[in-house]
mmCIF file of C-alpha atoms and ligand atoms in Angstrom:
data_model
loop_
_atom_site.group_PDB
_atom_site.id
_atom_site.type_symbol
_atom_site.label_atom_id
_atom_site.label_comp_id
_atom_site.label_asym_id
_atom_site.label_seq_id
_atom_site.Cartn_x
_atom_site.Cartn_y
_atom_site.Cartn_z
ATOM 1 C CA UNK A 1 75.639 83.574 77.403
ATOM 2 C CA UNK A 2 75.623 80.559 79.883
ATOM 3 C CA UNK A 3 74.364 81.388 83.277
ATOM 4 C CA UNK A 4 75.081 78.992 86.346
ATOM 5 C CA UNK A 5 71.924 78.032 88.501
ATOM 6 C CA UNK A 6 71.109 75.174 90.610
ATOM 7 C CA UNK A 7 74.107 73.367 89.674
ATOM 8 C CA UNK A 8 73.700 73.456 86.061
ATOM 9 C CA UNK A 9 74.888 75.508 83.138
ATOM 10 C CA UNK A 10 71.885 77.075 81.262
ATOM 11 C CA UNK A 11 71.103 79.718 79.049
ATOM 12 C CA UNK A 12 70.490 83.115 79.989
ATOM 13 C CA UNK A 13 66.804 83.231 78.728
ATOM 14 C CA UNK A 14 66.198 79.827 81.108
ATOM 15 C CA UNK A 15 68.292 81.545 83.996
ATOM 16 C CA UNK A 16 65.213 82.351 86.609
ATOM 17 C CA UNK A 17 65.061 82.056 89.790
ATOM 18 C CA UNK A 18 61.236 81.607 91.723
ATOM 19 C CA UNK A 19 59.411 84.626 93.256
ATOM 20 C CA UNK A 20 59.335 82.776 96.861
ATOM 21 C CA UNK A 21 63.189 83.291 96.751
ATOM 22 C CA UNK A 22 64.262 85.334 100.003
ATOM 23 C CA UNK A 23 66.852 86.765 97.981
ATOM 24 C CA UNK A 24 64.229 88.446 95.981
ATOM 25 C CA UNK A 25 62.204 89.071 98.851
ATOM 26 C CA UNK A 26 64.088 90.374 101.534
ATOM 27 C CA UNK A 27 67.613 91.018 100.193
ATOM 28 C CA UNK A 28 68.807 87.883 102.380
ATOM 29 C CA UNK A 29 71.681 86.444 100.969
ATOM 30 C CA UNK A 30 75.368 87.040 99.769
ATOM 31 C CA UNK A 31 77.534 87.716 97.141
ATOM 32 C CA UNK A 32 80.816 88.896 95.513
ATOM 33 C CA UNK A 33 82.008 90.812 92.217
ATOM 34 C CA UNK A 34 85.201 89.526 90.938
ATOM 35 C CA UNK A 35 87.264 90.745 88.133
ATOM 36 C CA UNK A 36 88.698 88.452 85.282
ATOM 37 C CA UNK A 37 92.142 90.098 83.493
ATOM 38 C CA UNK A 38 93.566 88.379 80.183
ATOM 39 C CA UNK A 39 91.670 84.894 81.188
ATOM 40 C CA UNK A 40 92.777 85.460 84.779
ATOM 41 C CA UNK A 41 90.420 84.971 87.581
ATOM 42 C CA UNK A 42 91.662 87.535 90.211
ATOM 43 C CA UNK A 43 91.970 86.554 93.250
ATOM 44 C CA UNK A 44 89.650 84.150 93.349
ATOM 45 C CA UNK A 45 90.279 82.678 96.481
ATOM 46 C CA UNK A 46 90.214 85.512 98.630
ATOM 47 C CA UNK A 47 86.770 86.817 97.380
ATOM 48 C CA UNK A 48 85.344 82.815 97.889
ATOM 49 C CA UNK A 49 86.773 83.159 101.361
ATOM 50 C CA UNK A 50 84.950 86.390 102.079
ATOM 51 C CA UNK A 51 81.709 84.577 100.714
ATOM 52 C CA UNK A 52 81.710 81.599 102.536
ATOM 53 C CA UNK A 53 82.773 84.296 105.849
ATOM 54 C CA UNK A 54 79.552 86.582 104.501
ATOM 55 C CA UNK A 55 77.284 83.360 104.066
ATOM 56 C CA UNK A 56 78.556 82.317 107.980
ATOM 57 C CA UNK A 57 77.897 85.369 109.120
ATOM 58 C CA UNK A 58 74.312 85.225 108.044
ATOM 59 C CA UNK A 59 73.771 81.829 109.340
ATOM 60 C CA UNK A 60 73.807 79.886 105.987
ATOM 61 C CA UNK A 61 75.377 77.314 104.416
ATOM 62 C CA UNK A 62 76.117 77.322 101.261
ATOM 63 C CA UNK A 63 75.266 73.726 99.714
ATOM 64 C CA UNK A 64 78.909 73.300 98.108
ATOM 65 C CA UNK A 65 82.802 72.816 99.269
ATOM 66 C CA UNK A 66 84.826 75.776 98.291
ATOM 67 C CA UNK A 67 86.452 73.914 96.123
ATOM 68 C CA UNK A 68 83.375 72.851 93.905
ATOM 69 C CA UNK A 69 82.532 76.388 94.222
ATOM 70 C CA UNK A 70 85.778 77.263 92.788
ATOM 71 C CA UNK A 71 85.435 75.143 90.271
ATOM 72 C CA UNK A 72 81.929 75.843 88.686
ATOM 73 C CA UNK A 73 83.351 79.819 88.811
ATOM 74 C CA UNK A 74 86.124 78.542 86.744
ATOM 75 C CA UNK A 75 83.821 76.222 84.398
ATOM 76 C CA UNK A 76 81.245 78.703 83.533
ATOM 77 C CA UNK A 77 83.763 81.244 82.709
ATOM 78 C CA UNK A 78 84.930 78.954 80.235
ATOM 79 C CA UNK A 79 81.850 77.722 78.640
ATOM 80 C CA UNK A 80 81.615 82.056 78.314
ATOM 81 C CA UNK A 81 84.995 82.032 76.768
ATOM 82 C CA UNK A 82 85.826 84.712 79.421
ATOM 83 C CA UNK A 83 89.071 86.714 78.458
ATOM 84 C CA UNK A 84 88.205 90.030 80.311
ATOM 85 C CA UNK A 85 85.225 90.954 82.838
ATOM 86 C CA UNK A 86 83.377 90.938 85.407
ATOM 87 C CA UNK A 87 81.868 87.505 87.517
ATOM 88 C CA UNK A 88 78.931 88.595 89.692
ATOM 89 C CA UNK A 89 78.727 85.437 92.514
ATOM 90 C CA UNK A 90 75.633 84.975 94.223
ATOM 91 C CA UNK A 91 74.049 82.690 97.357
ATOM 92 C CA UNK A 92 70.267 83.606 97.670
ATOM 93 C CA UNK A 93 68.748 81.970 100.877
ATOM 94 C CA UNK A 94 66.624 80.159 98.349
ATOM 95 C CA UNK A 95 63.158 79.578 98.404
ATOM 96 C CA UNK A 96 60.819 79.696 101.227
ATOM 97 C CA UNK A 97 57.655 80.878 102.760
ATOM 98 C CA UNK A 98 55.961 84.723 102.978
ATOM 99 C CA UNK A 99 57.699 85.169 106.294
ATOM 100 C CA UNK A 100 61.524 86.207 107.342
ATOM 101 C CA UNK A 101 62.417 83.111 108.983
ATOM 102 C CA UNK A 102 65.729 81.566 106.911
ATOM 103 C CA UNK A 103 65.016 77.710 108.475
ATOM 104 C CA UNK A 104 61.795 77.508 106.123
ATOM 105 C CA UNK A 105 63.662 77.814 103.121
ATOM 106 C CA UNK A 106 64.880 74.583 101.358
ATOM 107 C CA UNK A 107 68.183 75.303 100.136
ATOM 108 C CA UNK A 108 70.585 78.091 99.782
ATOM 109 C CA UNK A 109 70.763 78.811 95.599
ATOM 110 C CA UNK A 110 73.800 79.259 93.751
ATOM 111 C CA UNK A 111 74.214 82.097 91.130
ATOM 112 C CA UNK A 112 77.236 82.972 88.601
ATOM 113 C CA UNK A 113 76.838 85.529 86.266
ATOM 114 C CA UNK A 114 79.478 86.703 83.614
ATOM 115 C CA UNK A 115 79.424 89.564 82.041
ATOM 116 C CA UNK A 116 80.977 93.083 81.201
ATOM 117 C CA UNK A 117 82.049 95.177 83.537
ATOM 118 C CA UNK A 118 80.610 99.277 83.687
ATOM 119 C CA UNK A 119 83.656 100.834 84.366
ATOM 120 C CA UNK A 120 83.841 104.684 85.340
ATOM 121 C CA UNK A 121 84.533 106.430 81.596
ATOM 122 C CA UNK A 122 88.562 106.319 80.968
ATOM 123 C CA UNK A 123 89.058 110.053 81.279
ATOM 124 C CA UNK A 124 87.680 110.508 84.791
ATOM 125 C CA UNK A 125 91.303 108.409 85.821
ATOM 126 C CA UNK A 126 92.939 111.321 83.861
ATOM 127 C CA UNK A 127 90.934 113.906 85.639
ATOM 128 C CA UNK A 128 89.939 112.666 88.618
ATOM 129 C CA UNK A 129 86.302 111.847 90.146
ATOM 130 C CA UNK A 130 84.301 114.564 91.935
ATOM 131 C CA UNK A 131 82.023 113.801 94.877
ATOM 132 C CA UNK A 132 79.731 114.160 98.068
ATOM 133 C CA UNK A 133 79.167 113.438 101.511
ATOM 134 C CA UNK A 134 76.126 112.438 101.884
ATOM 135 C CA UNK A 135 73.250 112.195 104.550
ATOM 136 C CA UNK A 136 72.565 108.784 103.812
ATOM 137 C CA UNK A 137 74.602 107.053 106.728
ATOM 138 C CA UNK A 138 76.404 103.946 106.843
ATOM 139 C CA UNK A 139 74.581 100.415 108.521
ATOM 140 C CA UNK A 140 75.663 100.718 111.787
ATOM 141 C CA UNK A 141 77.607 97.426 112.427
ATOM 142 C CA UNK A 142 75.100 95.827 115.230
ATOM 143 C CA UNK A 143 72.634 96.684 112.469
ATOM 144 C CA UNK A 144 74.160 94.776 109.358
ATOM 145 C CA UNK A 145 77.530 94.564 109.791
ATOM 146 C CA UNK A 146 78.940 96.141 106.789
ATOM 147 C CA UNK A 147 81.811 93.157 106.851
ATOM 148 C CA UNK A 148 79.089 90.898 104.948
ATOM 149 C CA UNK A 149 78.687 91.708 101.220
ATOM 150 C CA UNK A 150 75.455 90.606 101.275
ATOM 151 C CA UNK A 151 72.444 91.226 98.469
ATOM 152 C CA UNK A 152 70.761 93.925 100.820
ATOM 153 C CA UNK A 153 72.223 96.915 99.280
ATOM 154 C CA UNK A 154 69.288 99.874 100.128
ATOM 155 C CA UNK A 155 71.751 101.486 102.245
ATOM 156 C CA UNK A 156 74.000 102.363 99.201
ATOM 157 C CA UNK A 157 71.384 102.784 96.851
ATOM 158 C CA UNK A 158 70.146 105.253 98.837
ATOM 159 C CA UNK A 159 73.182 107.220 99.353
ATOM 160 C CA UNK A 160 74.103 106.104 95.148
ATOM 161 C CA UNK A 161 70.573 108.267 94.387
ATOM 162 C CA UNK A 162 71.735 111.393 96.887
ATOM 163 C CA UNK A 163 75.496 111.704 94.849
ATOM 164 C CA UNK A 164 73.210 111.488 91.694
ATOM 165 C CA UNK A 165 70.783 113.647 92.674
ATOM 166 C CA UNK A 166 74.002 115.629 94.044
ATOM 167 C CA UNK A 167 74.942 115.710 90.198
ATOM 168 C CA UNK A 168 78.452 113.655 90.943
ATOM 169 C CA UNK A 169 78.751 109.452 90.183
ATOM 170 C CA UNK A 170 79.782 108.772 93.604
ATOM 171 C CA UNK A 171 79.684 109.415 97.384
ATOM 172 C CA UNK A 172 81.341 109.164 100.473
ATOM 173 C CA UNK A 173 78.964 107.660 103.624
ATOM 174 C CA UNK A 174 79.574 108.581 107.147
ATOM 175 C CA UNK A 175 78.912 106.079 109.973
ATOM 176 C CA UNK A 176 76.496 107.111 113.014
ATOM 177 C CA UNK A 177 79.003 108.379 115.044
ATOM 178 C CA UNK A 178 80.301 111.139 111.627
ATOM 179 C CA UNK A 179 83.375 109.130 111.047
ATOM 180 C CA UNK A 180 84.499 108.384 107.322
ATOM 181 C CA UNK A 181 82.971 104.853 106.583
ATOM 182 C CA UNK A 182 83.329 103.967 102.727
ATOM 183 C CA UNK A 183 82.121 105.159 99.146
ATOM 184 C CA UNK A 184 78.475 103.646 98.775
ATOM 185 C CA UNK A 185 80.593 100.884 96.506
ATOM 186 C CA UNK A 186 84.266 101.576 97.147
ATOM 187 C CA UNK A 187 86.496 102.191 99.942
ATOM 188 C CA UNK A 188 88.599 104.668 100.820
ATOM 189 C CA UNK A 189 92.258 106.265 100.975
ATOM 190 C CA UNK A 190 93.756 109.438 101.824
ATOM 191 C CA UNK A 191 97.431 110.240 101.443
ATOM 192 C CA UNK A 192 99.176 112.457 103.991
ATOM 193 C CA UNK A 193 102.677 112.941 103.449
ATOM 194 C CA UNK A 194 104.077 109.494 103.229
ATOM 195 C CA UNK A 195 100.962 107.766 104.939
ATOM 196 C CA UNK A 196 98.351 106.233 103.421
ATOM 197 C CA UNK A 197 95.185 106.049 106.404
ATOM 198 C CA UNK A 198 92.280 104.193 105.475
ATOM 199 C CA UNK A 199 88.821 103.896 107.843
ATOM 200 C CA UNK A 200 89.354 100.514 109.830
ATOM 201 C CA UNK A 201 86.369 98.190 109.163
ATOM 202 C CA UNK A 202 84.491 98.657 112.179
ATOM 203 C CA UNK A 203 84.153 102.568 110.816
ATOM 204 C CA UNK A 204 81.448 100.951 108.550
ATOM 205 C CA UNK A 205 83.846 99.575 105.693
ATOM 206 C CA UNK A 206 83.660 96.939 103.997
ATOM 207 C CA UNK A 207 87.079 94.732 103.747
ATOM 208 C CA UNK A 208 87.677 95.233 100.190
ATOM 209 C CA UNK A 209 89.790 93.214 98.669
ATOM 210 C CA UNK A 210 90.962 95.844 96.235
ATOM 211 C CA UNK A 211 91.640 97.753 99.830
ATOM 212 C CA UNK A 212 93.401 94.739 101.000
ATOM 213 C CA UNK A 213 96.094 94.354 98.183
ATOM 214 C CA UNK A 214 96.358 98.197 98.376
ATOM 215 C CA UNK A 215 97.580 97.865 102.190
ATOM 216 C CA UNK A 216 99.763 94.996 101.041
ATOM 217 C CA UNK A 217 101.958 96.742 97.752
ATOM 218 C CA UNK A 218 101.742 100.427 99.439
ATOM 219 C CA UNK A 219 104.818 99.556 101.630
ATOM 220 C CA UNK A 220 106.767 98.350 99.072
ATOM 221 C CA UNK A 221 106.131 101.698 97.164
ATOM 222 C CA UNK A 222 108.117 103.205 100.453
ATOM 223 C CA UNK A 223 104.594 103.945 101.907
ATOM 224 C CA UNK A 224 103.181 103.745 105.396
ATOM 225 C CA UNK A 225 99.780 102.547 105.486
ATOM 226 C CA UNK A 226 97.631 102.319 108.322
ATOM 227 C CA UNK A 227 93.837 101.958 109.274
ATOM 228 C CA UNK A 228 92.800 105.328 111.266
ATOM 229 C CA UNK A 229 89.391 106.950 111.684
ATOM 230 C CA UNK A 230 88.856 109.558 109.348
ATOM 231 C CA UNK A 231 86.909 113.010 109.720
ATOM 232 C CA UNK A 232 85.528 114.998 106.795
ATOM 233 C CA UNK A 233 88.195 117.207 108.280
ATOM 234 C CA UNK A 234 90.726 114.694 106.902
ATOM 235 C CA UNK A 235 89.066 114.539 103.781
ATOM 236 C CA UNK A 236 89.013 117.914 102.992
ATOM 237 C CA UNK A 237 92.862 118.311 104.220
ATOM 238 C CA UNK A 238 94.416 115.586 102.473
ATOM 239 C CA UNK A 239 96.988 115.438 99.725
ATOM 240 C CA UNK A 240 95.282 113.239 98.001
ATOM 241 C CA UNK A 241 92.087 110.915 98.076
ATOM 242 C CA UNK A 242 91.396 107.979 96.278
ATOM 243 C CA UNK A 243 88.735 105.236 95.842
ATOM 244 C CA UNK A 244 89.337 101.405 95.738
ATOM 245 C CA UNK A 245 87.108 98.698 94.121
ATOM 246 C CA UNK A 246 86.421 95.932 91.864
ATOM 247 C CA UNK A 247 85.134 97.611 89.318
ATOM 248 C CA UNK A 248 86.961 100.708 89.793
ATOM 249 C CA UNK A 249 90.057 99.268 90.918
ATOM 250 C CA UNK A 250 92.031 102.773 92.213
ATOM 251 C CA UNK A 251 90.784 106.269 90.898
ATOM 252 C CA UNK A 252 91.724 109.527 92.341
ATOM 253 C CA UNK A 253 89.455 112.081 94.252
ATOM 254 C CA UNK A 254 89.523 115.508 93.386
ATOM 255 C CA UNK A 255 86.780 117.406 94.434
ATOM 256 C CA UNK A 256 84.701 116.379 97.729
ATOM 257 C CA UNK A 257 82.017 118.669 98.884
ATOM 258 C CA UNK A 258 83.111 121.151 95.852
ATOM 259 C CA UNK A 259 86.256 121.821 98.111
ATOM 260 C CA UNK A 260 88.965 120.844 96.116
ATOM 261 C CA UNK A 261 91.403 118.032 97.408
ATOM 262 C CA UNK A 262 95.323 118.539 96.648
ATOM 263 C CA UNK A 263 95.914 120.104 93.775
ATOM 264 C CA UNK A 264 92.598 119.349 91.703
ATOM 265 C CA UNK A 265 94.358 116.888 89.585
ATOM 266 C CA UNK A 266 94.920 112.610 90.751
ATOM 267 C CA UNK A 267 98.295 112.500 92.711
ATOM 268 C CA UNK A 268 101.684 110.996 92.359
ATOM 269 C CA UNK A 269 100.430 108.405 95.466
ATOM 270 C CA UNK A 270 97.508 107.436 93.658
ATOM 271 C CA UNK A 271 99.179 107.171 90.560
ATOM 272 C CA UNK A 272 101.858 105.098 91.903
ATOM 273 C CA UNK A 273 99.714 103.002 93.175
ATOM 274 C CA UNK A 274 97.401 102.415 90.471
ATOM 275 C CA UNK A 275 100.302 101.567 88.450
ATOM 276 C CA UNK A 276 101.444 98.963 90.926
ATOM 277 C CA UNK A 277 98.054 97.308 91.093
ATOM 278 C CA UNK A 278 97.777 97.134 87.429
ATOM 279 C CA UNK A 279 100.959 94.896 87.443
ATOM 280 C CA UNK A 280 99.694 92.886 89.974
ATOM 281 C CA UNK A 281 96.387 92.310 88.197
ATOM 282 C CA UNK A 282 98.063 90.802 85.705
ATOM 283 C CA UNK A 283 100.150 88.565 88.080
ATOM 284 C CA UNK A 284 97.513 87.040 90.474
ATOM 285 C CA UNK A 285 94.884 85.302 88.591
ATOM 286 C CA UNK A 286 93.735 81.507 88.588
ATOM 287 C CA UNK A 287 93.879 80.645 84.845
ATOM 288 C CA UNK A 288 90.539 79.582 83.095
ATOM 289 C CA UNK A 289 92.320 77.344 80.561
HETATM 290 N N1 PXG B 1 82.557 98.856 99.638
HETATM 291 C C1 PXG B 1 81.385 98.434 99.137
HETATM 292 C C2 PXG B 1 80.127 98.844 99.822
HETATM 293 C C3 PXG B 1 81.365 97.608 98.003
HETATM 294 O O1 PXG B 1 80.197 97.178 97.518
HETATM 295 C C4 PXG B 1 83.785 97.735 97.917
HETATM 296 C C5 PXG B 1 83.734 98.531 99.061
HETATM 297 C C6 PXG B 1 85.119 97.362 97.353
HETATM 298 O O2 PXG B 1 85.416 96.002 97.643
HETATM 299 P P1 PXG B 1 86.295 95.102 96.667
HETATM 300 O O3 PXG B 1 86.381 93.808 97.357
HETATM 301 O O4 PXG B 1 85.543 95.029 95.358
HETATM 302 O O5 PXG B 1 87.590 95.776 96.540
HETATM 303 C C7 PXG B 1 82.579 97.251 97.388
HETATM 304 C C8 PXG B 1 82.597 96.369 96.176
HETATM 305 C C9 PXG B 1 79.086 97.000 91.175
HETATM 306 C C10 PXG B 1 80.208 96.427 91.973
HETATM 307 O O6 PXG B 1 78.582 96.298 90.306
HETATM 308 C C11 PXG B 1 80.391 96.811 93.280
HETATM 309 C C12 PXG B 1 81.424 96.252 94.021
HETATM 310 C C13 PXG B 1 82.257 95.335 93.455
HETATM 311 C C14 PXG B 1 82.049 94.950 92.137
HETATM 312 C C15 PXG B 1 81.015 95.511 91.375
HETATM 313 O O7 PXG B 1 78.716 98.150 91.444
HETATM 314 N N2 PXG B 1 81.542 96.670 95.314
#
């Protein structure tokens, strides 16, 4: 496997980075998962966007165009031979000093990673996924905004080990003020009727891109989507839930709490939608060949 680092292709045994890096030592930097379907790079554009917006907002620049960062995605999936899987994209502030400041550090490094993607097992999209609310709560957004995907994930580990330790795979966080935020690494849906209400992103979600093409094929499925706040209340009353992600992509909630949600089983909604995002996987990629 070829691993891209400081602007070269390398092996994965060679692929290290320095202990001084302030990715390593204070989680300060950025990155993005991205899914590759048949030899399609999905969406590729959007998630360098939100990058290069996560870098910004962190008060780094990242030491390429997006267009030679396009590129070297595209190149070392290649030299992989990449037909289906997972590209993990990272910016670490690079290496510095024992101290937080950012301006010590030399130069921002460049990451990509390609590899298989941990998918939840096949038959929980049959049955449906089970899970918590937990204690853990969401950044507030003057703390880190939840907007930037960036490599300081304690918050959802934290709230990942509570839905363990809850005995479910997943979780739903709650922002300070007890509002729905976001799954510790998916967002969220609930179906009501014929809405489909999502937590806006100041709620504590991140802007998913999954979420994002969600709100844009819903309303051609005769759906009305719309960003609302959401209560547990809501949760706990709707039709149907469902979780949106990368590496998910759309799986149905049926069981939050151990109340169960609709009627125990994924929905017609979700379905629906799944199906429609499926196509549309296979329709919006930037080829590696
Ligand atoms: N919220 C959080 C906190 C996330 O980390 C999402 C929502 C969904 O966003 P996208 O843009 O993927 O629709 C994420 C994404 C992993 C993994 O390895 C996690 C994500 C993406 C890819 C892989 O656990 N999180």
């Amino acid at each position: 496997m070829k691993v891209y680092l400081s602007g070269k292709l390398v092996d994965k045994k060679e692929a290290k980075i320095s202990v001084f890096d302030h990715g390593l030592l204070y989680g300060d930097g950025v990155f993005e998962g991205i899914r590759v379907y048949d030899g399609n790079i999905f969406l590729l554009e959007r998630h360098v966007d939100r990058l290069y917006a996560s870098a910004q907002a962190i008060c780094m620049k990242i030491p390429m165009s997006h267009s030679a960062l396009t590129k070297a995605v595209v190149k070392t999936c290649k030299a992989n031979r990449m037909k289906n899987g997972y590209i993990r994209l990272v910016v670490t502030r690079g290496v510095g000093t024992l101290g937080l400041n950012p301006y010590l550090c030399k130069k921002p490094e460049v990451i990509i990673i390609v590899s298989a993607i941990q998918l939840y097992p096949e038959e929980l999209y049959k049955k449906g996924l089970s899970i918590i609310t937990v204690g853990t709560m969401r950044n507030h957004p003057e703390a880190i905004n939840p907007r930037i995907k960036s490599l300081n994930y304690l918050n959802n580990v934290m709230a990942k080990i509570e839905a363990i330790h809850g005995g479910v795979l997943e979780c739903i966080m709650l922002n300070p003020l007890g509002y729905v935020a976001e799954a510790s690494g998916d967002n969220v849906f609930i179906v009501k009727g014929k809405r489909i209400i999502t937590p806006p992103t100041w709620c504590g979600a991140l802007e998913g891109i999954t979420r994002e093409v969600v709100m844009e094929l819903a309303p051609e499925l005769g759906y009305d989507v719309k960003e609302d706040v959401l209560t547990r209340y809501d949760l706990y009353t709707a039709d149907e839930v469902f979780l949106t992600g990368t590496a998910a992509e759309i799986i149905g909630v049926v069981n939050i709490d151990r109340r169960m949600i609709g009627k125990g089983k994924p929905g017609t909604v979700t379905q629906k939608i799944a199906d429609r995002f499926s196509a549309f996987s296979k329709e919006a990629g930037t080829p590696i060949m």
